[in-house]
Tab-separated table of C-alpha atoms and ligand atoms in Angstrom:
chain	number	residue	atom	x	y	z
A	1	MET	CA	-26.038	-19.400	20.175
A	2	GLY	CA	-23.203	-19.320	17.707
A	3	PRO	CA	-21.161	-22.488	16.800
A	4	GLU	CA	-18.631	-23.995	19.092
A	5	PRO	CA	-15.217	-22.268	18.708
A	6	ALA	CA	-13.091	-24.479	16.405
A	7	ALA	CA	-9.703	-25.647	17.496
A	8	VAL	CA	-7.906	-23.511	14.802
A	9	GLY	CA	-5.057	-21.223	15.780
A	10	ALA	CA	-4.356	-17.703	14.915
A	11	ALA	CA	-1.707	-18.718	12.354
A	12	GLU	CA	-4.150	-21.226	10.621
A	13	LEU	CA	-6.964	-18.440	10.552
A	14	SER	CA	-4.583	-16.048	8.969
A	15	ALA	CA	-3.527	-18.557	6.508
A	16	TYR	CA	-7.073	-19.030	5.621
A	17	VAL	CA	-7.908	-15.317	5.271
A	18	GLU	CA	-4.584	-14.667	3.183
A	19	GLY	CA	-5.336	-17.619	0.923
A	20	PHE	CA	-9.182	-16.791	0.445
A	21	LEU	CA	-8.134	-15.400	-3.004
A	22	GLY	CA	-5.153	-16.985	-4.871
A	23	GLU	CA	-2.902	-15.271	-7.515
A	24	ASP	CA	-1.905	-15.962	-11.102
A	25	ASP	CA	1.176	-16.967	-12.761
A	26	VAL	CA	2.272	-13.288	-13.403
A	27	LEU	CA	1.987	-12.419	-9.760
A	28	ALA	CA	3.846	-15.628	-8.738
A	29	ALA	CA	6.593	-14.671	-11.012
A	30	ALA	CA	6.689	-11.212	-9.630
A	31	ARG	CA	6.981	-12.632	-6.015
A	32	ALA	CA	9.803	-14.690	-7.199
A	33	MET	CA	11.586	-11.659	-8.594
A	34	ALA	CA	11.006	-9.808	-5.345
A	35	ASP	CA	12.666	-12.611	-3.506
A	36	GLN	CA	15.785	-12.453	-5.664
A	37	LEU	CA	15.861	-8.555	-5.342
A	38	GLY	CA	15.166	-8.654	-1.593
A	39	CYS	CA	12.093	-6.342	-2.021
A	40	ALA	CA	9.291	-7.767	-0.047
A	41	PRO	CA	5.886	-7.379	-1.833
A	42	VAL	CA	2.378	-6.841	-0.389
A	43	GLY	CA	0.910	-10.034	0.882
A	44	VAL	CA	-1.868	-11.925	-0.898
A	45	GLY	CA	-4.540	-10.633	1.225
A	46	GLY	CA	-3.217	-7.214	1.090
A	47	GLY	CA	-2.941	-7.322	-2.604
A	48	ALA	CA	-6.651	-8.351	-2.630
A	49	ALA	CA	-7.596	-5.687	-0.548
A	50	LEU	CA	-5.984	-3.075	-2.882
A	51	ARG	CA	-7.855	-4.347	-5.873
A	52	PHE	CA	-11.071	-4.407	-3.886
A	53	LEU	CA	-10.416	-0.951	-2.844
A	54	ALA	CA	-9.556	0.311	-6.230
A	55	ALA	CA	-12.739	-1.333	-7.743
A	56	ALA	CA	-14.966	0.040	-5.027
A	57	LEU	CA	-13.778	3.535	-5.760
A	58	ARG	CA	-13.832	3.064	-9.416
A	59	ALA	CA	-10.361	4.376	-9.163
A	60	ARG	CA	-8.913	6.337	-12.284
A	61	ALA	CA	-5.994	7.927	-10.772
A	62	VAL	CA	-3.932	6.223	-7.880
A	63	VAL	CA	-0.562	6.992	-6.416
A	64	GLU	CA	1.553	4.280	-4.918
A	65	ILE	CA	4.729	5.004	-2.868
A	66	GLY	CA	7.145	2.161	-3.162
A	67	THR	CA	6.677	0.392	-6.565
A	68	GLY	CA	8.892	-2.582	-5.819
A	69	VAL	CA	8.625	-5.324	-8.319
A	70	GLY	CA	4.888	-4.155	-9.157
A	71	VAL	CA	2.917	-6.800	-6.973
A	72	SER	CA	0.757	-4.151	-5.225
A	73	GLY	CA	0.803	-2.015	-8.432
A	74	LEU	CA	-0.639	-4.972	-10.637
A	75	HIS	CA	-3.317	-5.753	-7.951
A	76	LEU	CA	-4.290	-1.901	-7.962
A	77	LEU	CA	-4.341	-1.748	-11.844
A	78	ARG	CA	-6.419	-4.751	-11.935
A	79	GLY	CA	-9.187	-3.109	-9.633
A	80	MET	CA	-8.921	0.413	-11.137
A	81	ALA	CA	-11.115	1.564	-14.127
A	82	PRO	CA	-9.980	0.268	-17.475
A	83	ASP	CA	-8.530	3.668	-18.382
A	84	GLY	CA	-7.168	4.349	-14.803
A	85	VAL	CA	-3.565	5.375	-14.330
A	86	LEU	CA	-1.211	4.385	-11.688
A	87	THR	CA	1.548	6.861	-10.628
A	88	SER	CA	4.279	4.903	-8.670
A	89	ILE	CA	7.412	6.201	-7.099
A	90	ASP	CA	10.607	4.409	-6.015
A	91	VAL	CA	14.061	5.335	-5.412
A	92	GLU	CA	15.363	1.976	-6.975
A	93	PRO	CA	15.778	1.876	-10.668
A	94	GLU	CA	16.346	-1.897	-10.657
A	95	VAL	CA	13.032	-2.779	-9.092
A	96	GLN	CA	11.143	-0.255	-11.147
A	97	ALA	CA	12.564	-1.956	-14.236
A	98	ALA	CA	11.209	-5.397	-12.795
A	99	ALA	CA	7.878	-3.792	-12.214
A	100	LYS	CA	7.740	-2.647	-15.842
A	101	ARG	CA	8.139	-6.274	-16.782
A	102	THR	CA	5.438	-7.439	-14.406
A	103	PHE	CA	3.010	-4.908	-15.899
A	104	ARG	CA	4.161	-5.899	-19.447
A	105	ALA	CA	3.642	-9.654	-18.577
A	106	ALA	CA	0.193	-8.921	-17.430
A	107	GLY	CA	-0.819	-7.074	-20.518
A	108	ILE	CA	-1.108	-3.788	-18.874
A	109	ALA	CA	-1.148	-1.084	-21.539
A	110	PRO	CA	2.037	1.168	-20.950
A	111	GLY	CA	-0.140	4.397	-20.900
A	112	ARG	CA	-1.750	3.131	-17.680
A	113	THR	CA	1.402	3.407	-15.653
A	114	ARG	CA	3.548	6.522	-14.826
A	115	LEU	CA	6.534	5.236	-13.007
A	116	ILE	CA	8.668	8.008	-11.187
A	117	MET	CA	12.137	7.219	-9.913
A	118	GLY	CA	12.940	9.274	-6.926
A	119	ARG	CA	12.649	9.863	-3.226
A	120	ALA	CA	9.028	10.012	-2.303
A	121	LEU	CA	9.143	13.252	-0.206
A	122	ASP	CA	10.848	14.967	-3.280
A	123	VAL	CA	8.238	13.631	-5.672
A	124	LEU	CA	5.010	14.017	-3.755
A	125	PRO	CA	4.986	17.826	-3.640
A	126	ARG	CA	4.873	17.706	-7.374
A	127	LEU	CA	1.689	15.835	-7.630
A	128	SER	CA	-1.800	17.550	-7.861
A	129	ASP	CA	-3.951	18.436	-4.769
A	130	GLY	CA	-7.162	16.659	-4.793
A	131	GLY	CA	-6.351	14.598	-7.961
A	132	TYR	CA	-6.351	11.079	-6.669
A	133	ASP	CA	-8.913	8.415	-5.654
A	134	LEU	CA	-6.497	6.236	-3.746
A	135	LEU	CA	-2.880	6.312	-2.248
A	136	PHE	CA	-0.963	3.310	-1.307
A	137	VAL	CA	2.176	3.497	0.826
A	138	ASP	CA	4.765	0.703	1.050
A	139	ALA	CA	8.217	2.541	1.228
A	140	ALA	CA	10.365	3.970	4.029
A	141	LYS	CA	8.550	3.365	7.432
A	142	THR	CA	10.286	6.153	9.187
A	143	GLU	CA	8.544	8.577	6.439
A	144	TYR	CA	4.931	7.067	6.966
A	145	PRO	CA	3.707	10.241	9.067
A	146	ALA	CA	5.111	12.457	6.374
A	147	TYR	CA	3.392	10.501	3.592
A	148	ALA	CA	0.093	10.725	5.290
A	149	ASP	CA	0.301	14.480	5.389
A	150	HIS	CA	0.802	14.603	1.547
A	151	GLY	CA	-1.682	11.890	1.030
A	152	VAL	CA	-4.574	13.919	2.627
A	153	ARG	CA	-3.665	16.817	0.351
A	154	LEU	CA	-3.651	14.610	-2.668
A	155	LEU	CA	-6.811	12.813	-2.260
A	156	ARG	CA	-10.227	13.773	-3.550
A	157	PRO	CA	-13.162	13.815	-1.050
A	158	GLY	CA	-14.107	10.215	-0.547
A	159	GLY	CA	-10.614	9.035	-1.653
A	160	VAL	CA	-8.670	6.472	0.539
A	161	LEU	CA	-5.349	6.373	2.153
A	162	ALA	CA	-3.768	2.672	2.725
A	163	PHE	CA	-0.617	1.962	4.501
A	164	ASP	CA	1.042	-1.299	4.479
A	165	ASN	CA	3.072	-2.946	7.423
A	166	VAL	CA	1.593	-0.787	10.279
A	167	LEU	CA	1.745	-3.734	12.640
A	168	TRP	CA	5.290	-4.269	11.786
A	169	GLN	CA	5.552	-7.917	13.032
A	170	GLY	CA	3.666	-7.030	16.178
A	171	ASN	CA	6.183	-4.375	17.290
A	172	VAL	CA	3.714	-1.495	16.950
A	173	ALA	CA	1.577	-3.115	19.488
A	174	ASN	CA	4.481	-3.633	21.919
A	175	PRO	CA	5.280	-0.483	24.009
A	176	ALA	CA	8.740	-1.854	24.672
A	177	ARG	CA	9.825	-1.642	21.050
A	178	ARG	CA	11.256	1.914	20.365
A	179	ASP	CA	13.145	1.803	17.256
A	180	ALA	CA	12.879	4.506	14.726
A	181	GLU	CA	10.480	2.608	12.392
A	182	THR	CA	8.184	1.358	15.195
A	183	LEU	CA	7.900	4.804	16.736
A	184	ALA	CA	7.138	6.258	13.244
A	185	LEU	CA	4.371	3.627	12.657
A	186	ARG	CA	2.970	4.299	16.089
A	187	GLU	CA	2.868	7.987	15.429
A	188	LEU	CA	1.128	7.366	11.998
A	189	VAL	CA	-1.547	5.182	13.595
A	190	ARG	CA	-2.310	8.002	16.183
A	191	VAL	CA	-2.305	10.711	13.735
A	192	VAL	CA	-4.606	8.924	11.212
A	193	ARG	CA	-6.995	7.846	14.225
A	194	GLU	CA	-7.128	11.554	15.453
A	195	ASP	CA	-7.600	13.386	12.194
A	196	ASP	CA	-11.245	14.652	11.998
A	197	ARG	CA	-10.950	14.720	8.250
A	198	LEU	CA	-10.417	10.910	8.198
A	199	VAL	CA	-12.429	7.825	8.766
A	200	PRO	CA	-9.890	5.167	9.853
A	201	LEU	CA	-9.919	1.310	9.781
A	202	LEU	CA	-7.094	-1.005	10.908
A	203	LEU	CA	-7.160	-4.470	9.129
A	204	PRO	CA	-5.093	-7.235	10.380
A	205	LEU	CA	-4.145	-8.548	6.847
A	206	GLY	CA	-0.593	-9.598	6.447
A	207	ASP	CA	1.599	-7.322	8.420
A	208	GLY	CA	-1.416	-4.880	8.927
A	209	LEU	CA	-3.048	-2.688	6.569
A	210	LEU	CA	-4.223	0.922	7.772
A	211	LEU	CA	-7.087	2.533	5.731
A	212	ALA	CA	-8.644	6.095	6.045
A	213	ALA	CA	-11.165	7.549	3.966
A	214	LYS	CA	-11.100	11.253	3.465
A	215	THR	CA	-14.379	12.790	4.384
A	216	GLY	CA	-14.317	16.327	3.067
B	1	LIG	C1	8.282	-3.203	0.405
B	1	LIG	S1	8.938	-2.706	-1.157
B	1	LIG	C2	7.642	-2.215	-1.997
B	1	LIG	C3	6.841	-3.417	-2.540
B	1	LIG	C4	5.831	-3.222	-3.570
B	1	LIG	N1	4.734	-2.438	-3.062
B	1	LIG	C5	5.155	-4.414	-3.919
B	1	LIG	O1	4.090	-4.959	-3.429
B	1	LIG	O2	5.646	-5.230	-4.910
B	1	LIG	C6	9.491	-1.037	-0.757
B	1	LIG	C7	10.102	-0.216	-1.850
B	1	LIG	O3	10.148	1.310	-1.262
B	1	LIG	C8	11.218	1.684	-1.986
B	1	LIG	N2	11.771	3.004	-1.141
B	1	LIG	C9	12.268	3.034	0.031
B	1	LIG	N3	12.438	4.202	0.482
B	1	LIG	C10	11.941	4.950	-0.538
B	1	LIG	C11	11.754	6.323	-0.508
B	1	LIG	N4	12.087	7.308	0.415
B	1	LIG	N5	11.140	6.878	-1.647
B	1	LIG	C12	10.764	6.096	-2.686
B	1	LIG	N6	10.861	4.744	-2.538
B	1	LIG	C13	11.282	4.332	-1.524
B	1	LIG	C14	12.226	0.671	-2.009
B	1	LIG	O4	13.214	0.903	-2.995
B	1	LIG	C15	11.463	-0.516	-2.418
B	1	LIG	O5	11.409	-0.689	-3.565
């Protein structure tokens, strides 16, 4: 027999999980900057998951699609091996400049970040097959299925794909919602679940984090 169910609602439970690990002043400042620039960062729980994954994989090479102001990037860098390099892609020069400031404020050596400005689907074909331990996606939702295709190619065996916002505020689970972003995310979830090369996991952290480990 387990304990009596507590009178705690879904929102309180979610706040408890998200707040399990806090964030430091550098990340707090980056979140404030993200607010000013209108560029929503990964949630606190999602950031912790990224740091955990990077550490568990002992990641030395990570690709991020959607640098933003560097909240997710800093979590990744803090989990990676000390000499690990984060390659991060974004179309917006202003947010990448802000991300540079975030990494500098956190004392990250400049050689550990490779920031590439451009559209992800133009940049990804230039990255090496099998060269990466982890790929994190947090950019144009309609392009997520195409990012997944590239991701499988870029990962080494045992590497992990991670996609943020896959619940899309609940829209993905609501069949009545059929806008382009929701349809693309629903397609992504289906494709990842049905791909024999991947072991998938859907985590209800923040706005939903879809993970998939590449088996071979
Ligand atoms: C949600 S924000 C990323 C937040 C960041 N991951 C963080 O936690 O701080 C999404 C970013 O994706 C970028 N973006 C949107 N479409 C893109 C595309 N097609 N290629 C590359 N970057 C894109 C935007 O400029 C924006 O900075």
